[in-house]
Amino acid sequence: MVKVLFVCLGNICRSPMAEFVFKDMLQKQNLSDICLVASAGTSSEEAGNPVHRGTAAQLSMRNISCAGKRARKIVRSDYSEYDYLVGMERRNLADMLSFFGGDPAHKLFRLLDFSESPRDISDPWYTGDFERTYRDVSEGCKCFLEFLRREKKI
Ligand code: 4NP
């Protein structure tokens, strides 16, 4: 079983989008049973809140449900619980490094570092463009899945 935690700041826009897009990809390839996926935020600001309507709309357009998801902040035990803690932007990695007190097991990654054009996921909180965020997330998830396959993790 491979365990993946997608991480952003608030856990209402980018990381839940990655969580549900990645779960959908796994489901379509019959891989759901061997990969556990969740998401969390580095901040407690949005804890308990549902997925942002802009993200929910992008998912719904593709028949992907995020029903029941509530934002949560990362906890210390996430570092031992998950195999891959995948941030959406550079700042998420810096915040995780500080929160977990380092990355001794090399579990911290940035999603689009798995792609051929490494960059941060476009932040819809500032751009208002959830479609662009979807394109970034979808590219990142596809490349991350290919990485896991190459590494023979799934
Ligand atoms: P997320 O988006 O980190 O992708 O969930 C944001 C949510 C809340 C804030 C910023 C980004 N905020 O500043 O409260």
mmCIF file of C-alpha atoms and ligand atoms in Angstrom:
data_model
loop_
_atom_site.group_PDB
_atom_site.id
_atom_site.type_symbol
_atom_site.label_atom_id
_atom_site.label_comp_id
_atom_site.label_asym_id
_atom_site.label_seq_id
_atom_site.Cartn_x
_atom_site.Cartn_y
_atom_site.Cartn_z
ATOM 1 C CA MET A 1 0.000 0.000 0.000
ATOM 2 C CA VAL A 2 1.344 3.419 -0.995
ATOM 3 C CA LYS A 3 0.082 6.389 1.014
ATOM 4 C CA VAL A 4 -0.020 9.861 -0.517
ATOM 5 C CA LEU A 5 -0.876 13.169 1.182
ATOM 6 C CA PHE A 6 -1.349 16.218 -1.052
ATOM 7 C CA VAL A 7 -0.650 19.466 0.776
ATOM 8 C CA CYS A 8 -1.419 23.143 0.147
ATOM 9 C CA LEU A 9 -2.025 26.122 2.432
ATOM 10 C CA GLY A 10 -5.749 26.034 3.196
ATOM 11 C CA ASN A 11 -6.773 22.553 1.958
ATOM 12 C CA ILE A 12 -9.838 23.969 0.213
ATOM 13 C CA CYS A 13 -8.597 24.679 -3.356
ATOM 14 C CA ARG A 14 -5.436 23.024 -4.721
ATOM 15 C CA SER A 15 -4.687 19.956 -2.580
ATOM 16 C CA PRO A 16 -8.287 18.669 -2.507
ATOM 17 C CA MET A 17 -8.336 19.097 -6.301
ATOM 18 C CA ALA A 18 -5.187 16.945 -6.499
ATOM 19 C CA GLU A 19 -6.632 14.418 -4.027
ATOM 20 C CA PHE A 20 -9.813 13.815 -6.018
ATOM 21 C CA VAL A 21 -8.225 14.018 -9.487
ATOM 22 C CA PHE A 22 -5.579 11.500 -8.421
ATOM 23 C CA LYS A 23 -8.193 9.201 -6.824
ATOM 24 C CA ASP A 24 -10.159 9.345 -10.093
ATOM 25 C CA MET A 25 -7.060 8.400 -12.114
ATOM 26 C CA LEU A 26 -6.363 5.490 -9.750
ATOM 27 C CA GLN A 27 -9.949 4.296 -9.921
ATOM 28 C CA LYS A 28 -9.917 4.323 -13.732
ATOM 29 C CA GLN A 29 -6.789 2.168 -13.694
ATOM 30 C CA ASN A 30 -8.063 -0.190 -10.976
ATOM 31 C CA LEU A 31 -5.350 0.954 -8.582
ATOM 32 C CA SER A 32 -7.535 2.322 -5.776
ATOM 33 C CA ASP A 33 -6.917 -0.652 -3.488
ATOM 34 C CA ILE A 34 -3.157 -0.226 -3.437
ATOM 35 C CA CYS A 35 -2.911 3.524 -3.024
ATOM 36 C CA LEU A 36 -4.407 5.569 -0.190
ATOM 37 C CA VAL A 37 -4.825 9.266 -0.958
ATOM 38 C CA ALA A 38 -5.713 12.238 1.254
ATOM 39 C CA SER A 39 -5.029 15.965 1.493
ATOM 40 C CA ALA A 40 -4.324 18.554 4.173
ATOM 41 C CA GLY A 41 -3.241 22.165 4.625
ATOM 42 C CA THR A 42 -0.275 23.725 6.390
ATOM 43 C CA SER A 43 -2.598 26.360 7.895
ATOM 44 C CA SER A 44 -5.577 25.869 10.218
ATOM 45 C CA GLU A 45 -7.358 28.885 8.678
ATOM 46 C CA GLU A 46 -9.881 26.833 6.680
ATOM 47 C CA ALA A 47 -9.997 23.729 8.920
ATOM 48 C CA GLY A 48 -13.452 22.133 8.898
ATOM 49 C CA ASN A 49 -14.552 23.962 5.751
ATOM 50 C CA PRO A 50 -15.772 22.210 2.585
ATOM 51 C CA VAL A 51 -13.938 22.306 -0.738
ATOM 52 C CA HIS A 52 -13.999 25.765 -2.411
ATOM 53 C CA ARG A 53 -16.849 26.018 -4.924
ATOM 54 C CA GLY A 54 -14.375 26.825 -7.735
ATOM 55 C CA THR A 55 -12.545 23.535 -7.158
ATOM 56 C CA ALA A 56 -15.809 21.615 -6.641
ATOM 57 C CA ALA A 57 -17.087 23.002 -9.985
ATOM 58 C CA GLN A 58 -13.952 21.898 -11.873
ATOM 59 C CA LEU A 59 -14.300 18.409 -10.370
ATOM 60 C CA SER A 60 -18.039 18.211 -10.973
ATOM 61 C CA MET A 61 -17.525 19.114 -14.677
ATOM 62 C CA ARG A 62 -15.470 15.935 -14.941
ATOM 63 C CA ASN A 63 -17.916 13.841 -12.910
ATOM 64 C CA ILE A 64 -15.584 13.726 -9.918
ATOM 65 C CA SER A 65 -17.176 14.054 -6.476
ATOM 66 C CA CYS A 66 -15.526 15.650 -3.464
ATOM 67 C CA ALA A 67 -18.591 15.249 -1.239
ATOM 68 C CA GLY A 68 -17.858 15.085 2.465
ATOM 69 C CA LYS A 69 -14.316 16.441 2.247
ATOM 70 C CA ARG A 70 -13.500 18.921 5.006
ATOM 71 C CA ALA A 71 -10.257 20.849 5.278
ATOM 72 C CA ARG A 72 -7.776 19.755 7.914
ATOM 73 C CA LYS A 73 -4.387 20.980 9.025
ATOM 74 C CA ILE A 74 -1.357 18.691 8.831
ATOM 75 C CA VAL A 75 -0.462 16.893 12.080
ATOM 76 C CA ARG A 76 2.991 15.685 13.166
ATOM 77 C CA SER A 77 2.052 12.018 12.667
ATOM 78 C CA ASP A 78 1.346 12.641 8.949
ATOM 79 C CA TYR A 79 5.083 12.399 8.331
ATOM 80 C CA SER A 80 5.302 8.796 9.522
ATOM 81 C CA GLU A 81 1.821 7.864 8.275
ATOM 82 C CA TYR A 82 2.370 8.831 4.607
ATOM 83 C CA ASP A 83 5.023 7.751 2.078
ATOM 84 C CA TYR A 84 4.723 10.833 -0.151
ATOM 85 C CA LEU A 85 3.796 14.292 1.115
ATOM 86 C CA VAL A 86 3.276 16.259 -2.063
ATOM 87 C CA GLY A 87 3.063 20.065 -1.856
ATOM 88 C CA MET A 88 1.477 22.286 -4.464
ATOM 89 C CA GLU A 89 4.051 25.077 -4.281
ATOM 90 C CA ARG A 90 7.519 25.781 -2.925
ATOM 91 C CA ARG A 91 6.136 27.515 0.148
ATOM 92 C CA ASN A 92 4.234 24.354 1.160
ATOM 93 C CA LEU A 93 7.557 22.469 1.204
ATOM 94 C CA ALA A 94 9.231 25.137 3.337
ATOM 95 C CA ASP A 95 6.260 25.112 5.745
ATOM 96 C CA MET A 96 6.277 21.297 5.959
ATOM 97 C CA LEU A 97 10.049 21.216 6.521
ATOM 98 C CA SER A 98 9.632 23.603 9.405
ATOM 99 C CA PHE A 99 6.526 21.853 10.831
ATOM 100 C CA PHE A 100 7.979 18.319 10.656
ATOM 101 C CA GLY A 101 11.450 19.506 11.692
ATOM 102 C CA GLY A 102 13.166 18.311 8.497
ATOM 103 C CA ASP A 103 12.691 15.542 5.951
ATOM 104 C CA PRO A 104 14.958 12.680 7.083
ATOM 105 C CA ALA A 105 13.114 10.050 5.010
ATOM 106 C CA HIS A 106 12.973 12.229 1.828
ATOM 107 C CA LYS A 107 9.187 12.127 1.650
ATOM 108 C CA LEU A 108 8.553 15.757 0.696
ATOM 109 C CA PHE A 109 7.928 16.608 -2.957
ATOM 110 C CA ARG A 110 6.401 19.395 -5.065
ATOM 111 C CA LEU A 111 3.753 18.072 -7.468
ATOM 112 C CA LEU A 112 4.995 19.702 -10.668
ATOM 113 C CA ASP A 113 8.592 18.647 -9.971
ATOM 114 C CA PHE A 114 7.396 15.319 -11.414
ATOM 115 C CA SER A 115 6.579 17.088 -14.702
ATOM 116 C CA GLU A 116 8.909 18.185 -17.471
ATOM 117 C CA SER A 117 8.385 21.830 -16.546
ATOM 118 C CA PRO A 118 8.886 22.073 -12.771
ATOM 119 C CA ARG A 119 6.867 24.929 -11.242
ATOM 120 C CA ASP A 120 4.272 25.785 -8.606
ATOM 121 C CA ILE A 121 0.626 24.864 -9.189
ATOM 122 C CA SER A 122 -1.216 28.026 -10.226
ATOM 123 C CA ASP A 123 -2.943 29.382 -7.094
ATOM 124 C CA PRO A 124 -6.617 30.127 -7.801
ATOM 125 C CA TRP A 125 -6.944 32.042 -4.525
ATOM 126 C CA TYR A 126 -5.066 34.816 -6.328
ATOM 127 C CA THR A 127 -5.744 34.124 -10.016
ATOM 128 C CA GLY A 128 -9.442 33.205 -9.748
ATOM 129 C CA ASP A 129 -8.689 30.805 -12.617
ATOM 130 C CA PHE A 130 -9.646 27.335 -11.385
ATOM 131 C CA GLU A 131 -9.500 25.924 -14.919
ATOM 132 C CA ARG A 132 -5.793 26.746 -15.107
ATOM 133 C CA THR A 133 -5.280 25.163 -11.686
ATOM 134 C CA TYR A 134 -7.088 22.072 -12.944
ATOM 135 C CA ARG A 135 -4.750 21.829 -15.956
ATOM 136 C CA ASP A 136 -1.694 22.100 -13.678
ATOM 137 C CA VAL A 137 -3.072 19.582 -11.169
ATOM 138 C CA SER A 138 -4.041 17.137 -13.872
ATOM 139 C CA GLU A 139 -0.561 17.349 -15.486
ATOM 140 C CA GLY A 140 1.090 16.913 -12.087
ATOM 141 C CA CYS A 141 -1.053 13.941 -11.070
ATOM 142 C CA LYS A 142 -0.451 12.208 -14.413
ATOM 143 C CA CYS A 143 3.323 12.658 -14.081
ATOM 144 C CA PHE A 144 3.266 11.590 -10.409
ATOM 145 C CA LEU A 145 1.388 8.402 -11.320
ATOM 146 C CA GLU A 146 3.964 7.664 -14.034
ATOM 147 C CA PHE A 147 6.723 8.254 -11.458
ATOM 148 C CA LEU A 148 5.122 5.770 -9.021
ATOM 149 C CA ARG A 149 4.869 3.217 -11.818
ATOM 150 C CA ARG A 150 8.512 3.735 -12.840
ATOM 151 C CA GLU A 151 9.527 3.320 -9.186
ATOM 152 C CA LYS A 152 7.404 0.140 -9.079
ATOM 153 C CA LYS A 153 5.434 1.489 -6.124
ATOM 154 C CA ILE A 154 2.126 0.687 -7.833
HETATM 155 P P1 4NP B 1 -5.508 26.490 -1.024
HETATM 156 O O1 4NP B 1 -6.066 27.970 -1.277
HETATM 157 O O2 4NP B 1 -4.245 26.640 -0.209
HETATM 158 O O3 4NP B 1 -5.241 25.978 -2.405
HETATM 159 O O4 4NP B 1 -6.590 25.735 -0.306
HETATM 160 C C1 4NP B 1 -6.083 28.970 -0.314
HETATM 161 C C2 4NP B 1 -7.041 28.934 0.686
HETATM 162 C C3 4NP B 1 -7.063 29.946 1.641
HETATM 163 C C4 4NP B 1 -6.122 30.958 1.560
HETATM 164 C C5 4NP B 1 -5.160 30.973 0.576
HETATM 165 C C6 4NP B 1 -5.139 29.960 -0.375
HETATM 166 N N1 4NP B 1 -6.157 32.001 2.521
HETATM 167 O O5 4NP B 1 -5.331 32.946 2.402
HETATM 168 O O6 4NP B 1 -6.958 31.960 3.465
#
